[in-house]
PDB file of N, CA, C and O in Angstrom:
ATOM      1  N   MET A 222      99.516 101.407  89.799  1.00 88.00           N
ATOM      2  CA  MET A 222      99.943 100.558  88.695  1.00 88.00           C
ATOM      3  C   MET A 222     100.512  99.271  89.298  1.00 88.00           C
ATOM      4  O   MET A 222      99.914  98.710  90.184  1.00 88.00           O
ATOM      5  N   TRP A 223     101.648  98.810  88.828  1.00 96.00           N
ATOM      6  CA  TRP A 223     102.221  97.552  89.312  1.00 96.00           C
ATOM      7  C   TRP A 223     103.507  97.808  90.079  1.00 96.00           C
ATOM      8  O   TRP A 223     104.036  98.908  90.070  1.00 96.00           O
ATOM      9  N   ASP A 224     104.030  96.754  90.708  1.00 95.00           N
ATOM     10  CA  ASP A 224     105.269  96.913  91.473  1.00 95.00           C
ATOM     11  C   ASP A 224     106.493  96.768  90.564  1.00 95.00           C
ATOM     12  O   ASP A 224     106.387  96.329  89.419  1.00 95.00           O
ATOM     13  N   ASP A 225     107.640  97.176  91.091  1.00 95.00           N
ATOM     14  CA  ASP A 225     108.883  97.158  90.309  1.00 95.00           C
ATOM     15  C   ASP A 225     109.267  95.745  89.864  1.00 95.00           C
ATOM     16  O   ASP A 225     109.801  95.556  88.780  1.00 95.00           O
ATOM     17  N   GLN A 226     109.012  94.770  90.707  1.00 97.00           N
ATOM     18  CA  GLN A 226     109.352  93.381  90.378  1.00 97.00           C
ATOM     19  C   GLN A 226     108.587  92.924  89.139  1.00 97.00           C
ATOM     20  O   GLN A 226     109.155  92.288  88.254  1.00 97.00           O
ATOM     21  N   PHE A 227     107.318  93.251  89.081  1.00 98.00           N
ATOM     22  CA  PHE A 227     106.496  92.889  87.925  1.00 98.00           C
ATOM     23  C   PHE A 227     107.059  93.536  86.665  1.00 98.00           C
ATOM     24  O   PHE A 227     107.185  92.894  85.623  1.00 98.00           O
ATOM     25  N   GLU A 228     107.395  94.808  86.764  1.00 96.00           N
ATOM     26  CA  GLU A 228     107.939  95.529  85.607  1.00 96.00           C
ATOM     27  C   GLU A 228     109.223  94.863  85.113  1.00 96.00           C
ATOM     28  O   GLU A 228     109.407  94.654  83.919  1.00 96.00           O
ATOM     29  N   GLN A 229     110.118  94.516  86.029  1.00 96.00           N
ATOM     30  CA  GLN A 229     111.374  93.865  85.631  1.00 96.00           C
ATOM     31  C   GLN A 229     111.110  92.513  84.975  1.00 96.00           C
ATOM     32  O   GLN A 229     111.730  92.170  83.965  1.00 96.00           O
ATOM     33  N   LEU A 230     110.212  91.744  85.556  1.00 97.00           N
ATOM     34  CA  LEU A 230     109.884  90.424  85.004  1.00 97.00           C
ATOM     35  C   LEU A 230     109.335  90.538  83.587  1.00 97.00           C
ATOM     36  O   LEU A 230     109.801  89.858  82.675  1.00 97.00           O
ATOM     37  N   ILE A 231     108.356  91.374  83.433  1.00 97.00           N
ATOM     38  CA  ILE A 231     107.685  91.459  82.140  1.00 97.00           C
ATOM     39  C   ILE A 231     108.619  92.029  81.069  1.00 97.00           C
ATOM     40  O   ILE A 231     108.625  91.572  79.931  1.00 97.00           O
ATOM     41  N   ARG A 232     109.444  92.997  81.449  1.00 98.00           N
ATOM     42  CA  ARG A 232     110.384  93.587  80.492  1.00 98.00           C
ATOM     43  C   ARG A 232     111.346  92.540  79.927  1.00 98.00           C
ATOM     44  O   ARG A 232     111.742  92.635  78.772  1.00 98.00           O
ATOM     45  N   SER A 233     111.706  91.565  80.724  1.00 97.00           N
ATOM     46  CA  SER A 233     112.656  90.549  80.260  1.00 97.00           C
ATOM     47  C   SER A 233     112.081  89.688  79.132  1.00 97.00           C
ATOM     48  O   SER A 233     112.821  88.993  78.444  1.00 97.00           O
ATOM     49  N   PHE A 234     110.760  89.754  78.921  1.00 98.00           N
ATOM     50  CA  PHE A 234     110.101  88.988  77.862  1.00 98.00           C
ATOM     51  C   PHE A 234     109.677  89.866  76.682  1.00 98.00           C
ATOM     52  O   PHE A 234     108.960  89.405  75.800  1.00 98.00           O
ATOM     53  N   LEU A 235     110.111  91.122  76.685  1.00 98.00           N
ATOM     54  CA  LEU A 235     109.701  92.076  75.651  1.00 98.00           C
ATOM     55  C   LEU A 235     110.917  92.600  74.886  1.00 98.00           C
ATOM     56  O   LEU A 235     111.407  93.705  75.152  1.00 98.00           O
ATOM     57  N   PRO A 236     111.402  91.831  73.917  1.00 98.00           N
ATOM     58  CA  PRO A 236     112.634  92.221  73.216  1.00 98.00           C
ATOM     59  C   PRO A 236     112.515  93.493  72.374  1.00 98.00           C
ATOM     60  O   PRO A 236     113.529  94.112  72.059  1.00 98.00           O
ATOM     61  N   PHE A 237     111.302  93.905  72.025  1.00 98.00           N
ATOM     62  CA  PHE A 237     111.143  95.090  71.190  1.00 98.00           C
ATOM     63  C   PHE A 237     110.915  96.361  72.002  1.00 98.00           C
ATOM     64  O   PHE A 237     110.662  97.428  71.433  1.00 98.00           O
ATOM     65  N   LEU A 238     111.001  96.257  73.334  1.00 98.00           N
ATOM     66  CA  LEU A 238     110.841  97.426  74.196  1.00 98.00           C
ATOM     67  C   LEU A 238     112.224  97.902  74.623  1.00 98.00           C
ATOM     68  O   LEU A 238     112.899  97.235  75.407  1.00 98.00           O
ATOM     69  N   PRO A 239     112.661  99.049  74.093  1.00 97.00           N
ATOM     70  CA  PRO A 239     113.975  99.567  74.486  1.00 97.00           C
ATOM     71  C   PRO A 239     114.038  99.822  75.996  1.00 97.00           C
ATOM     72  O   PRO A 239     113.032 100.218  76.602  1.00 97.00           O
ATOM     73  N   PRO A 240     115.197  99.589  76.613  1.00 94.00           N
ATOM     74  CA  PRO A 240     115.328  99.737  78.073  1.00 94.00           C
ATOM     75  C   PRO A 240     114.904 101.110  78.594  1.00 94.00           C
ATOM     76  O   PRO A 240     114.362 101.205  79.690  1.00 94.00           O
ATOM     77  N   GLN A 241     115.136 102.156  77.829  1.00 95.00           N
ATOM     78  CA  GLN A 241     114.810 103.500  78.300  1.00 95.00           C
ATOM     79  C   GLN A 241     113.357 103.887  78.038  1.00 95.00           C
ATOM     80  O   GLN A 241     112.881 104.900  78.527  1.00 95.00           O
ATOM     81  N   GLU A 242     112.627 103.079  77.278  1.00 97.00           N
ATOM     82  CA  GLU A 242     111.236 103.402  76.946  1.00 97.00           C
ATOM     83  C   GLU A 242     110.300 102.935  78.050  1.00 97.00           C
ATOM     84  O   GLU A 242     110.455 101.846  78.604  1.00 97.00           O
ATOM     85  N   GLU A 243     109.313 103.769  78.349  1.00 96.00           N
ATOM     86  CA  GLU A 243     108.338 103.443  79.379  1.00 96.00           C
ATOM     87  C   GLU A 243     107.435 102.298  78.908  1.00 96.00           C
ATOM     88  O   GLU A 243     107.020 102.251  77.748  1.00 96.00           O
ATOM     89  N   LEU A 244     107.143 101.400  79.825  1.00 97.00           N
ATOM     90  CA  LEU A 244     106.162 100.348  79.557  1.00 97.00           C
ATOM     91  C   LEU A 244     104.822 100.861  80.062  1.00 97.00           C
ATOM     92  O   LEU A 244     104.595 100.948  81.267  1.00 97.00           O
ATOM     93  N   THR A 245     103.971 101.256  79.134  1.00 97.00           N
ATOM     94  CA  THR A 245     102.675 101.802  79.524  1.00 97.00           C
ATOM     95  C   THR A 245     101.695 100.668  79.804  1.00 97.00           C
ATOM     96  O   THR A 245     101.818  99.576  79.238  1.00 97.00           O
ATOM     97  N   PRO A 246     100.736 100.896  80.681  1.00 97.00           N
ATOM     98  CA  PRO A 246      99.802  99.837  81.068  1.00 97.00           C
ATOM     99  C   PRO A 246      99.032  99.215  79.909  1.00 97.00           C
ATOM    100  O   PRO A 246      98.706  98.035  79.949  1.00 97.00           O
ATOM    101  N   ASP A 247      98.744  99.999  78.874  1.00 98.00           N
ATOM    102  CA  ASP A 247      97.925  99.486  77.778  1.00 98.00           C
ATOM    103  C   ASP A 247      98.724  99.141  76.525  1.00 98.00           C
ATOM    104  O   ASP A 247      98.132  98.869  75.467  1.00 98.00           O
ATOM    105  N   ALA A 248     100.049  99.119  76.635  1.00 98.00           N
ATOM    106  CA  ALA A 248     100.878  98.724  75.490  1.00 98.00           C
ATOM    107  C   ALA A 248     100.609  97.257  75.162  1.00 98.00           C
ATOM    108  O   ALA A 248     100.492  96.415  76.062  1.00 98.00           O
ATOM    109  N   ASP A 249     100.510  96.953  73.886  1.00 98.00           N
ATOM    110  CA  ASP A 249     100.259  95.584  73.436  1.00 98.00           C
ATOM    111  C   ASP A 249     101.544  94.767  73.588  1.00 98.00           C
ATOM    112  O   ASP A 249     102.549  95.043  72.934  1.00 98.00           O
ATOM    113  N   LEU A 250     101.512  93.781  74.470  1.00 98.00           N
ATOM    114  CA  LEU A 250     102.707  92.984  74.753  1.00 98.00           C
ATOM    115  C   LEU A 250     103.150  92.161  73.553  1.00 98.00           C
ATOM    116  O   LEU A 250     104.342  91.914  73.376  1.00 98.00           O
ATOM    117  N   LEU A 251     102.212  91.758  72.707  1.00 97.00           N
ATOM    118  CA  LEU A 251     102.574  91.018  71.495  1.00 97.00           C
ATOM    119  C   LEU A 251     103.365  91.907  70.542  1.00 97.00           C
ATOM    120  O   LEU A 251     104.353  91.473  69.954  1.00 97.00           O
ATOM    121  N   ASP A 252     102.949  93.158  70.437  1.00 98.00           N
ATOM    122  CA  ASP A 252     103.676  94.109  69.594  1.00 98.00           C
ATOM    123  C   ASP A 252     105.080  94.370  70.128  1.00 98.00           C
ATOM    124  O   ASP A 252     105.975  94.730  69.368  1.00 98.00           O
ATOM    125  N   LEU A 253     105.254  94.208  71.425  1.00 98.00           N
ATOM    126  CA  LEU A 253     106.558  94.438  72.046  1.00 98.00           C
ATOM    127  C   LEU A 253     107.426  93.177  72.063  1.00 98.00           C
ATOM    128  O   LEU A 253     108.513  93.178  72.632  1.00 98.00           O
ATOM    129  N   GLY A 254     106.925  92.100  71.429  1.00 98.00           N
ATOM    130  CA  GLY A 254     107.737  90.909  71.237  1.00 98.00           C
ATOM    131  C   GLY A 254     107.406  89.712  72.100  1.00 98.00           C
ATOM    132  O   GLY A 254     108.114  88.705  72.055  1.00 98.00           O
ATOM    133  N   LEU A 255     106.341  89.775  72.891  1.00 98.00           N
ATOM    134  CA  LEU A 255     105.962  88.603  73.688  1.00 98.00           C
ATOM    135  C   LEU A 255     105.402  87.546  72.738  1.00 98.00           C
ATOM    136  O   LEU A 255     104.370  87.744  72.100  1.00 98.00           O
ATOM    137  N   ASP A 256     106.096  86.417  72.644  1.00 97.00           N
ATOM    138  CA  ASP A 256     105.637  85.332  71.771  1.00 97.00           C
ATOM    139  C   ASP A 256     105.069  84.193  72.610  1.00 97.00           C
ATOM    140  O   ASP A 256     104.982  84.293  73.838  1.00 97.00           O
ATOM    141  N   SER A 257     104.662  83.109  71.964  1.00 95.00           N
ATOM    142  CA  SER A 257     103.994  82.019  72.680  1.00 95.00           C
ATOM    143  C   SER A 257     104.917  81.354  73.703  1.00 95.00           C
ATOM    144  O   SER A 257     104.498  81.053  74.820  1.00 95.00           O
ATOM    145  N   LEU A 258     106.167  81.130  73.347  1.00 97.00           N
ATOM    146  CA  LEU A 258     107.110  80.541  74.308  1.00 97.00           C
ATOM    147  C   LEU A 258     107.343  81.498  75.470  1.00 97.00           C
ATOM    148  O   LEU A 258     107.357  81.089  76.637  1.00 97.00           O
ATOM    149  N   GLY A 259     107.497  82.773  75.164  1.00 97.00           N
ATOM    150  CA  GLY A 259     107.677  83.774  76.213  1.00 97.00           C
ATOM    151  C   GLY A 259     106.477  83.854  77.135  1.00 97.00           C
ATOM    152  O   GLY A 259     106.627  84.035  78.342  1.00 97.00           O
ATOM    153  N   THR A 260     105.288  83.691  76.570  1.00 97.00           N
ATOM    154  CA  THR A 260     104.073  83.717  77.377  1.00 97.00           C
ATOM    155  C   THR A 260     104.069  82.580  78.388  1.00 97.00           C
ATOM    156  O   THR A 260     103.765  82.781  79.563  1.00 97.00           O
ATOM    157  N   VAL A 261     104.429  81.390  77.950  1.00 96.00           N
ATOM    158  CA  VAL A 261     104.474  80.234  78.846  1.00 96.00           C
ATOM    159  C   VAL A 261     105.537  80.439  79.927  1.00 96.00           C
ATOM    160  O   VAL A 261     105.304  80.166  81.106  1.00 96.00           O
ATOM    161  N   GLN A 262     106.697  80.949  79.532  1.00 97.00           N
ATOM    162  CA  GLN A 262     107.763  81.198  80.504  1.00 97.00           C
ATOM    163  C   GLN A 262     107.366  82.300  81.483  1.00 97.00           C
ATOM    164  O   GLN A 262     107.625  82.188  82.686  1.00 97.00           O
ATOM    165  N   LEU A 263     106.738  83.344  80.985  1.00 98.00           N
ATOM    166  CA  LEU A 263     106.279  84.430  81.850  1.00 98.00           C
ATOM    167  C   LEU A 263     105.235  83.911  82.830  1.00 98.00           C
ATOM    168  O   LEU A 263     105.277  84.253  84.013  1.00 98.00           O
ATOM    169  N   LEU A 264     104.335  83.095  82.365  1.00 97.00           N
ATOM    170  CA  LEU A 264     103.318  82.492  83.230  1.00 97.00           C
ATOM    171  C   LEU A 264     103.979  81.752  84.388  1.00 97.00           C
ATOM    172  O   LEU A 264     103.645  81.956  85.554  1.00 97.00           O
ATOM    173  N   GLY A 265     104.925  80.881  84.070  1.00 97.00           N
ATOM    174  CA  GLY A 265     105.610  80.114  85.115  1.00 97.00           C
ATOM    175  C   GLY A 265     106.371  81.007  86.077  1.00 97.00           C
ATOM    176  O   GLY A 265     106.363  80.772  87.297  1.00 97.00           O
ATOM    177  N   THR A 266     107.005  82.026  85.554  1.00 98.00           N
ATOM    178  CA  THR A 266     107.764  82.951  86.397  1.00 98.00           C
ATOM    179  C   THR A 266     106.842  83.722  87.334  1.00 98.00           C
ATOM    180  O   THR A 266     107.126  83.860  88.526  1.00 98.00           O
ATOM    181  N   LEU A 267     105.725  84.211  86.809  1.00 97.00           N
ATOM    182  CA  LEU A 267     104.774  84.944  87.646  1.00 97.00           C
ATOM    183  C   LEU A 267     104.204  84.048  88.746  1.00 97.00           C
ATOM    184  O   LEU A 267     104.067  84.477  89.894  1.00 97.00           O
ATOM    185  N   GLU A 268     103.889  82.802  88.398  1.00 97.00           N
ATOM    186  CA  GLU A 268     103.365  81.875  89.402  1.00 97.00           C
ATOM    187  C   GLU A 268     104.393  81.625  90.501  1.00 97.00           C
ATOM    188  O   GLU A 268     104.046  81.577  91.686  1.00 97.00           O
ATOM    189  N   GLU A 269     105.632  81.483  90.120  1.00 97.00           N
ATOM    190  CA  GLU A 269     106.693  81.222  91.094  1.00 97.00           C
ATOM    191  C   GLU A 269     106.968  82.440  91.973  1.00 97.00           C
ATOM    192  O   GLU A 269     107.017  82.338  93.197  1.00 97.00           O
ATOM    193  N   VAL A 270     107.129  83.579  91.364  1.00 97.00           N
ATOM    194  CA  VAL A 270     107.494  84.791  92.104  1.00 97.00           C
ATOM    195  C   VAL A 270     106.372  85.253  93.029  1.00 97.00           C
ATOM    196  O   VAL A 270     106.605  85.615  94.184  1.00 97.00           O
ATOM    197  N   TYR A 271     105.142  85.242  92.524  1.00 96.00           N
ATOM    198  CA  TYR A 271     104.016  85.749  93.307  1.00 96.00           C
ATOM    199  C   TYR A 271     103.269  84.650  94.070  1.00 96.00           C
ATOM    200  O   TYR A 271     102.300  84.937  94.772  1.00 96.00           O
ATOM    201  N   GLN A 272     103.731  83.396  93.939  1.00 96.00           N
ATOM    202  CA  GLN A 272     103.118  82.272  94.652  1.00 96.00           C
ATOM    203  C   GLN A 272     101.607  82.194  94.396  1.00 96.00           C
ATOM    204  O   GLN A 272     100.795  82.123  95.330  1.00 96.00           O
ATOM    205  N   VAL A 273     101.245  82.224  93.112  1.00 95.00           N
ATOM    206  CA  VAL A 273      99.849  82.114  92.689  1.00 95.00           C
ATOM    207  C   VAL A 273      99.750  81.036  91.625  1.00 95.00           C
ATOM    208  O   VAL A 273     100.762  80.578  91.094  1.00 95.00           O
ATOM    209  N   ARG A 274      98.539  80.637  91.322  1.00 94.00           N
ATOM    210  CA  ARG A 274      98.273  79.708  90.223  1.00 94.00           C
ATOM    211  C   ARG A 274      97.221  80.337  89.322  1.00 94.00           C
ATOM    212  O   ARG A 274      96.155  80.740  89.788  1.00 94.00           O
ATOM    213  N   PHE A 275      97.555  80.412  88.041  1.00 94.00           N
ATOM    214  CA  PHE A 275      96.592  80.934  87.069  1.00 94.00           C
ATOM    215  C   PHE A 275      95.493  79.898  86.878  1.00 94.00           C
ATOM    216  O   PHE A 275      95.781  78.730  86.622  1.00 94.00           O
ATOM    217  N   LEU A 276      94.255  80.331  87.022  1.00 90.00           N
ATOM    218  CA  LEU A 276      93.119  79.450  86.762  1.00 90.00           C
ATOM    219  C   LEU A 276      93.003  79.237  85.259  1.00 90.00           C
ATOM    220  O   LEU A 276      93.458  80.058  84.465  1.00 90.00           O
ATOM    221  N   ASP A 277      92.392  78.131  84.875  1.00 92.00           N
ATOM    222  CA  ASP A 277      92.211  77.846  83.449  1.00 92.00           C
ATOM    223  C   ASP A 277      91.530  79.002  82.721  1.00 92.00           C
ATOM    224  O   ASP A 277      91.873  79.313  81.584  1.00 92.00           O
ATOM    225  N   SER A 278      90.597  79.659  83.402  1.00 91.00           N
ATOM    226  CA  SER A 278      89.874  80.765  82.769  1.00 91.00           C
ATOM    227  C   SER A 278      90.788  81.955  82.472  1.00 91.00           C
ATOM    228  O   SER A 278      90.470  82.787  81.623  1.00 91.00           O
ATOM    229  N   ALA A 279      91.939  82.034  83.142  1.00 92.00           N
ATOM    230  CA  ALA A 279      92.882  83.138  82.921  1.00 92.00           C
ATOM    231  C   ALA A 279      93.948  82.786  81.883  1.00 92.00           C
ATOM    232  O   ALA A 279      94.754  83.627  81.521  1.00 92.00           O
ATOM    233  N   LEU A 280      93.942  81.563  81.423  1.00 94.00           N
ATOM    234  CA  LEU A 280      94.959  81.131  80.461  1.00 94.00           C
ATOM    235  C   LEU A 280      94.513  81.412  79.030  1.00 94.00           C
ATOM    236  O   LEU A 280      94.305  80.504  78.231  1.00 94.00           O
ATOM    237  N   THR A 281      94.377  82.685  78.735  1.00 94.00           N
ATOM    238  CA  THR A 281      93.991  83.115  77.392  1.00 94.00           C
ATOM    239  C   THR A 281      94.979  84.173  76.918  1.00 94.00           C
ATOM    240  O   THR A 281      95.673  84.798  77.732  1.00 94.00           O
ATOM    241  N   MET A 282      95.024  84.395  75.633  1.00 93.00           N
ATOM    242  CA  MET A 282      95.894  85.437  75.095  1.00 93.00           C
ATOM    243  C   MET A 282      95.441  86.813  75.556  1.00 93.00           C
ATOM    244  O   MET A 282      96.259  87.719  75.685  1.00 93.00           O
ATOM    245  N   ASP A 283      94.147  86.978  75.833  1.00 96.00           N
ATOM    246  CA  ASP A 283      93.659  88.268  76.320  1.00 96.00           C
ATOM    247  C   ASP A 283      94.295  88.644  77.650  1.00 96.00           C
ATOM    248  O   ASP A 283      94.567  89.816  77.899  1.00 96.00           O
ATOM    249  N   THR A 284      94.551  87.659  78.508  1.00 97.00           N
ATOM    250  CA  THR A 284      95.192  87.920  79.798  1.00 97.00           C
ATOM    251  C   THR A 284      96.585  88.495  79.605  1.00 97.00           C
ATOM    252  O   THR A 284      97.043  89.314  80.391  1.00 97.00           O
ATOM    253  N   PHE A 285      97.259  88.070  78.549  1.00 97.00           N
ATOM    254  CA  PHE A 285      98.631  88.486  78.283  1.00 97.00           C
ATOM    255  C   PHE A 285      98.717  89.576  77.213  1.00 97.00           C
ATOM    256  O   PHE A 285      99.777  89.835  76.677  1.00 97.00           O
ATOM    257  N   ARG A 286      97.609  90.226  76.910  1.00 97.00           N
ATOM    258  CA  ARG A 286      97.566  91.244  75.852  1.00 97.00           C
ATOM    259  C   ARG A 286      98.258  92.536  76.291  1.00 97.00           C
ATOM    260  O   ARG A 286      98.997  93.131  75.528  1.00 97.00           O
ATOM    261  N   THR A 287      97.978  92.992  77.531  1.00 98.00           N
ATOM    262  CA  THR A 287      98.595  94.224  78.032  1.00 98.00           C
ATOM    263  C   THR A 287      99.101  93.999  79.452  1.00 98.00           C
ATOM    264  O   THR A 287      98.643  93.085  80.157  1.00 98.00           O
ATOM    265  N   GLY A 288     100.010  94.852  79.866  1.00 98.00           N
ATOM    266  CA  GLY A 288     100.514  94.778  81.234  1.00 98.00           C
ATOM    267  C   GLY A 288      99.415  95.014  82.251  1.00 98.00           C
ATOM    268  O   GLY A 288      99.381  94.377  83.298  1.00 98.00           O
ATOM    269  N   ARG A 289      98.501  95.921  81.927  1.00 98.00           N
ATOM    270  CA  ARG A 289      97.402  96.222  82.849  1.00 98.00           C
ATOM    271  C   ARG A 289      96.547  94.986  83.114  1.00 98.00           C
ATOM    272  O   ARG A 289      96.246  94.655  84.259  1.00 98.00           O
ATOM    273  N   VAL A 290      96.150  94.299  82.066  1.00 97.00           N
ATOM    274  CA  VAL A 290      95.299  93.112  82.231  1.00 97.00           C
ATOM    275  C   VAL A 290      96.054  92.015  82.981  1.00 97.00           C
ATOM    276  O   VAL A 290      95.510  91.380  83.888  1.00 97.00           O
ATOM    277  N   LEU A 291      97.303  91.827  82.636  1.00 98.00           N
ATOM    278  CA  LEU A 291      98.096  90.789  83.297  1.00 98.00           C
ATOM    279  C   LEU A 291      98.286  91.112  84.774  1.00 98.00           C
ATOM    280  O   LEU A 291      98.116  90.245  85.636  1.00 98.00           O
ATOM    281  N   TRP A 292      98.611  92.358  85.093  1.00 98.00           N
ATOM    282  CA  TRP A 292      98.790  92.749  86.488  1.00 98.00           C
ATOM    283  C   TRP A 292      97.474  92.624  87.258  1.00 98.00           C
ATOM    284  O   TRP A 292      97.460  92.145  88.396  1.00 98.00           O
ATOM    285  N   ASP A 293      96.363  93.038  86.658  1.00 97.00           N
ATOM    286  CA  ASP A 293      95.062  92.900  87.313  1.00 97.00           C
ATOM    287  C   ASP A 293      94.757  91.438  87.610  1.00 97.00           C
ATOM    288  O   ASP A 293      94.195  91.103  88.662  1.00 97.00           O
ATOM    289  N   THR A 294      95.129  90.553  86.691  1.00 96.00           N
ATOM    290  CA  THR A 294      94.912  89.116  86.895  1.00 96.00           C
ATOM    291  C   THR A 294      95.745  88.610  88.065  1.00 96.00           C
ATOM    292  O   THR A 294      95.238  87.893  88.939  1.00 96.00           O
ATOM    293  N   VAL A 295      97.016  88.987  88.105  1.00 97.00           N
ATOM    294  CA  VAL A 295      97.891  88.585  89.215  1.00 97.00           C
ATOM    295  C   VAL A 295      97.338  89.138  90.530  1.00 97.00           C
ATOM    296  O   VAL A 295      97.257  88.412  91.530  1.00 97.00           O
ATOM    297  N   GLN A 296      96.968  90.409  90.527  1.00 96.00           N
ATOM    298  CA  GLN A 296      96.423  91.032  91.737  1.00 96.00           C
ATOM    299  C   GLN A 296      95.175  90.307  92.237  1.00 96.00           C
ATOM    300  O   GLN A 296      95.020  90.092  93.434  1.00 96.00           O
ATOM    301  N   SER A 297      94.293  89.940  91.323  1.00 94.00           N
ATOM    302  CA  SER A 297      93.059  89.269  91.748  1.00 94.00           C
ATOM    303  C   SER A 297      93.374  87.906  92.363  1.00 94.00           C
ATOM    304  O   SER A 297      92.718  87.482  93.310  1.00 94.00           O
ATOM    305  N   MET A 298      94.403  87.234  91.833  1.00 92.00           N
ATOM    306  CA  MET A 298      94.792  85.946  92.413  1.00 92.00           C
ATOM    307  C   MET A 298      95.431  86.136  93.776  1.00 92.00           C
ATOM    308  O   MET A 298      95.223  85.327  94.683  1.00 92.00           O
ATOM    309  N   LEU A 299      96.213  87.194  93.941  1.00 91.00           N
ATOM    310  CA  LEU A 299      96.821  87.482  95.243  1.00 91.00           C
ATOM    311  C   LEU A 299      95.751  87.770  96.283  1.00 91.00           C
ATOM    312  O   LEU A 299      95.836  87.303  97.416  1.00 91.00           O
ATOM    313  N   HIS A 300      94.732  88.539  95.903  1.00 88.00           N
ATOM    314  CA  HIS A 300      93.660  88.880  96.838  1.00 88.00           C
ATOM    315  C   HIS A 300      92.831  87.656  97.201  1.00 88.00           C
ATOM    316  O   HIS A 300      92.420  87.499  98.335  1.00 88.00           O
ATOM    317  N   SER A 301      92.607  86.758  96.238  1.00 82.00           N
ATOM    318  CA  SER A 301      91.800  85.561  96.539  1.00 82.00           C
ATOM    319  C   SER A 301      92.597  84.580  97.386  1.00 82.00           C
ATOM    320  O   SER A 301      92.032  83.853  98.184  1.00 82.00           O
ATOM    321  N   THR A 302      93.930  84.593  97.259  1.00 73.00           N
ATOM    322  CA  THR A 302      94.783  83.725  98.080  1.00 73.00           C
ATOM    323  C   THR A 302      94.821  84.243  99.510  1.00 73.00           C
ATOM    324  O   THR A 302      94.839  83.469 100.464  1.00 73.00           O
ATOM    325  N   ALA A 303      94.804  85.567  99.674  1.00 70.00           N
ATOM    326  CA  ALA A 303      94.893  86.180 100.994  1.00 70.00           C
ATOM    327  C   ALA A 303      93.597  86.020 101.769  1.00 70.00           C
ATOM    328  O   ALA A 303      93.576  86.095 102.990  1.00 70.00           O
ATOM    329  N   SER A 304      92.462  85.812 101.093  1.00 63.00           N
ATOM    330  CA  SER A 304      91.197  85.717 101.791  1.00 63.00           C
ATOM    331  C   SER A 304      90.979  84.359 102.397  1.00 63.00           C
ATOM    332  O   SER A 304      91.484  83.395 102.086  1.00 63.00           O
TER     333      SER A 304
END
């Protein structure tokens, strides 16, 4: 799945996810309270923390729909940066 840092980051943008509730990979982040401003802030935070840049093709609501898709996107950018 993802690392602890990612989980902490994403949770801070999900006001409807109780602290004791598990964040499942396929949970809908919009349903958990991720709004448009939060999406932009999360994007900037992920770029800063993981030292990546989201390509224009990744700047869609689908990328931010679930934790799994978002983490896969970050991972793919990390792998392309390392190559």
